[in-house]
PDB file of C-alpha atoms in Angstrom:
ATOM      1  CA  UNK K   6      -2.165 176.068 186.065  1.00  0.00           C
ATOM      2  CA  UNK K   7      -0.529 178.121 188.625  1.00  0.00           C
ATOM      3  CA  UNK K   8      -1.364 177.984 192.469  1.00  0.00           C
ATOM      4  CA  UNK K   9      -1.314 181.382 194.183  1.00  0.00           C
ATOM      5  CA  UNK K  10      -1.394 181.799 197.970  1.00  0.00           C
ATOM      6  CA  UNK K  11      -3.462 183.955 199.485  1.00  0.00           C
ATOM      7  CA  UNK K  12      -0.666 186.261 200.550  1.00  0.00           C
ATOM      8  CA  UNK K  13       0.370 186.235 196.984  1.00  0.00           C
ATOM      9  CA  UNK K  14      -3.610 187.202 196.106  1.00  0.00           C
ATOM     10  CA  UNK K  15      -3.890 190.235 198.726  1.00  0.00           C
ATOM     11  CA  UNK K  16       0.011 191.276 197.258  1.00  0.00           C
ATOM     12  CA  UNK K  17      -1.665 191.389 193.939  1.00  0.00           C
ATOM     13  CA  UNK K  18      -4.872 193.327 194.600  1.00  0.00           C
ATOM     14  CA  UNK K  19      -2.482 195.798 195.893  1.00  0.00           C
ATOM     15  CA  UNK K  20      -3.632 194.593 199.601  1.00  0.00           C
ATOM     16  CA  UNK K  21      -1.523 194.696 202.492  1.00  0.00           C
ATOM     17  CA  UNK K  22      -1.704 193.820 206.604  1.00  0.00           C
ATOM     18  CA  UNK K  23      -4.060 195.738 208.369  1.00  0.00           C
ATOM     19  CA  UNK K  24      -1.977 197.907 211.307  1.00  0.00           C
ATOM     20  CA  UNK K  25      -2.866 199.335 214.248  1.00  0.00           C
ATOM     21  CA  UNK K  26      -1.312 202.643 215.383  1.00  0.00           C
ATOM     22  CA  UNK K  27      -2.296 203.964 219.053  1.00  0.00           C
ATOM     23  CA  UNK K  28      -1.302 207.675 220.043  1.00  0.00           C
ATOM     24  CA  UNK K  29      -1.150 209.532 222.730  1.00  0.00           C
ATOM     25  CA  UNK K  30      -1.749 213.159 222.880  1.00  0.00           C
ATOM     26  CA  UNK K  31      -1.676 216.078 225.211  1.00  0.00           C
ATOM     27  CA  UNK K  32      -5.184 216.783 226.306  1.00  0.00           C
ATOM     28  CA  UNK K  33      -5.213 219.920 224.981  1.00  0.00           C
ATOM     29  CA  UNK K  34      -4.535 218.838 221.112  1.00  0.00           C
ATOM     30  CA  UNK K  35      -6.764 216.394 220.865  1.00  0.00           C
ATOM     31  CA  UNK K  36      -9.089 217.412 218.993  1.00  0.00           C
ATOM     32  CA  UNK K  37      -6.530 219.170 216.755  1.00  0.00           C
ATOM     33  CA  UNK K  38      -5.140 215.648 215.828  1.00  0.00           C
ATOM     34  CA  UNK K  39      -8.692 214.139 215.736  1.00  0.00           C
ATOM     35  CA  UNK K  40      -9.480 216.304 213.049  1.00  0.00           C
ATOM     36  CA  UNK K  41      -5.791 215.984 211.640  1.00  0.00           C
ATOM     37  CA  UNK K  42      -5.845 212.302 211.423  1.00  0.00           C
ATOM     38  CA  UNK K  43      -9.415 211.970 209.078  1.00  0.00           C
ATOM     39  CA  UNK K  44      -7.367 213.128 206.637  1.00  0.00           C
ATOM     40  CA  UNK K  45      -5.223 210.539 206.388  1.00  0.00           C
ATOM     41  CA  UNK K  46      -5.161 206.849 204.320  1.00  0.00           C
ATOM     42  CA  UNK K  47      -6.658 205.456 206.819  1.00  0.00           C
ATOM     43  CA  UNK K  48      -9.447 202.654 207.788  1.00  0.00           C
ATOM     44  CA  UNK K  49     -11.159 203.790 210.995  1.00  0.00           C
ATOM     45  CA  UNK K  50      -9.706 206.390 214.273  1.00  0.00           C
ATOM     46  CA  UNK K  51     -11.291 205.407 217.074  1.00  0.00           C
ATOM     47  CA  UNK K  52     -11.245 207.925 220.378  1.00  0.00           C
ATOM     48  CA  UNK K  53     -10.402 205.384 223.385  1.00  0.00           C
ATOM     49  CA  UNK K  54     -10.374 205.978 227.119  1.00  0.00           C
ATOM     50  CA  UNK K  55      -7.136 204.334 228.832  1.00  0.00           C
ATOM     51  CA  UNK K  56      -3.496 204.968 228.311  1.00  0.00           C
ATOM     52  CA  UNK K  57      -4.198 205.572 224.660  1.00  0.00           C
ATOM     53  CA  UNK K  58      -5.991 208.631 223.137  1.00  0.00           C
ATOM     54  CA  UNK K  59      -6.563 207.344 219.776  1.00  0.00           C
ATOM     55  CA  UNK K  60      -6.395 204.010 217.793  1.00  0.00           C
ATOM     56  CA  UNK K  61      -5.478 204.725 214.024  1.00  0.00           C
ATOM     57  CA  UNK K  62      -6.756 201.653 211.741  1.00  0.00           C
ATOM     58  CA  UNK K  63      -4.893 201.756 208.077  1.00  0.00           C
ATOM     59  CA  UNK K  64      -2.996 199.607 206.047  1.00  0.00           C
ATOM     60  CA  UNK K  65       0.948 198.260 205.773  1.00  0.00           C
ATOM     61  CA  UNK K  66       1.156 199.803 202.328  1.00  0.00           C
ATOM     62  CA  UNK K  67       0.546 203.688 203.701  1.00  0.00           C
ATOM     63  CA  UNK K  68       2.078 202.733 207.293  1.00  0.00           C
ATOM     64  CA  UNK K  69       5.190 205.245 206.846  1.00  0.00           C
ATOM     65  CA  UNK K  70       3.494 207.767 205.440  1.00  0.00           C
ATOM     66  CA  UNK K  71       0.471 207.590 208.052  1.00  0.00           C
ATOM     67  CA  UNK K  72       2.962 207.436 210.906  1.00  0.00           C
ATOM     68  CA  UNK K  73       5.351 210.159 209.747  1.00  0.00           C
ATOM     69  CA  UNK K  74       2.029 212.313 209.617  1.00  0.00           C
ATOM     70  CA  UNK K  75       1.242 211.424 213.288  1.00  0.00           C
ATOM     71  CA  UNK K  76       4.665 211.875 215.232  1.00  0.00           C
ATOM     72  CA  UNK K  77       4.843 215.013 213.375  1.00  0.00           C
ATOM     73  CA  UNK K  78       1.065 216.235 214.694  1.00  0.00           C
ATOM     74  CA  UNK K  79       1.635 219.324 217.463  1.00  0.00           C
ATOM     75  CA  UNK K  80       0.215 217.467 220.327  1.00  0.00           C
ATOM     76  CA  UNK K  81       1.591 213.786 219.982  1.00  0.00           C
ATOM     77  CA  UNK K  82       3.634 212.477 222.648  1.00  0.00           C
ATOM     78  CA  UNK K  83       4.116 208.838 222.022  1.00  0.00           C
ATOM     79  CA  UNK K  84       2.902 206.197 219.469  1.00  0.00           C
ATOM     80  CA  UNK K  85       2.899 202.379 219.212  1.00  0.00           C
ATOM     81  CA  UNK K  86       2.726 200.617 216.396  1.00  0.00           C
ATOM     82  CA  UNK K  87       1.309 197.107 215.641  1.00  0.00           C
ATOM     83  CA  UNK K  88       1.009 195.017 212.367  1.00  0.00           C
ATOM     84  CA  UNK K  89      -1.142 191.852 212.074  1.00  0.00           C
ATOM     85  CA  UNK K  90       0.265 188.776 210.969  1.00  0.00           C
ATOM     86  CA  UNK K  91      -2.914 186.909 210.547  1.00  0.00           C
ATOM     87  CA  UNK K  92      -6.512 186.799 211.274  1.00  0.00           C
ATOM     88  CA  UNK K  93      -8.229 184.599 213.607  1.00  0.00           C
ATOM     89  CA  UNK K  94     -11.709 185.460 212.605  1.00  0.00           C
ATOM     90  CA  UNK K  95     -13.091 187.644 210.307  1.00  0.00           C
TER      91      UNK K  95
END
């Protein structure tokens, strides 16, 4: 009998920690990138009001590919990236 973690679980089923990327974008791309980012391996883009334009949901797993597609989007002007460590509630 083996005990496996539940990192060691998600690592298995190929899961990964969910990110969040936020953009920003000049005003008059936006909707370019909208439409640019649904085609990505992504979770959920969210349009936000504030110093963000756009929250990009995905996964660890596709982060570099999923970022290298969004700083190289005509329009993009900055983006921060953050990866969860752990969930508080689900």
């Amino acid at each position: 009998f083996v005990d496996i973690t539940e990192k060691a679980v998600k690592l298995l089923k190929g899961q990964s920690n969910d990110v969040i990327i936020l953009v920003k974008v000049e005003p008059k791309y936006r909707d370019k990138v909208y439409e640019a980012t649904k085609k990505l391996p992504i979770e959920k883009a969210l349009r936000l009001a504030g110093d963000f334009d756009l929250a990009v949901i995905t996964q660890e797993t596709v982060l570099d590919k999923v970022l290298d597609a969004i700083n190289n989007m005509e329009g993009v002007k900055e983006t921060k990236t953050f990866i969860s460590i752990g969930a508080i509630k689900e």
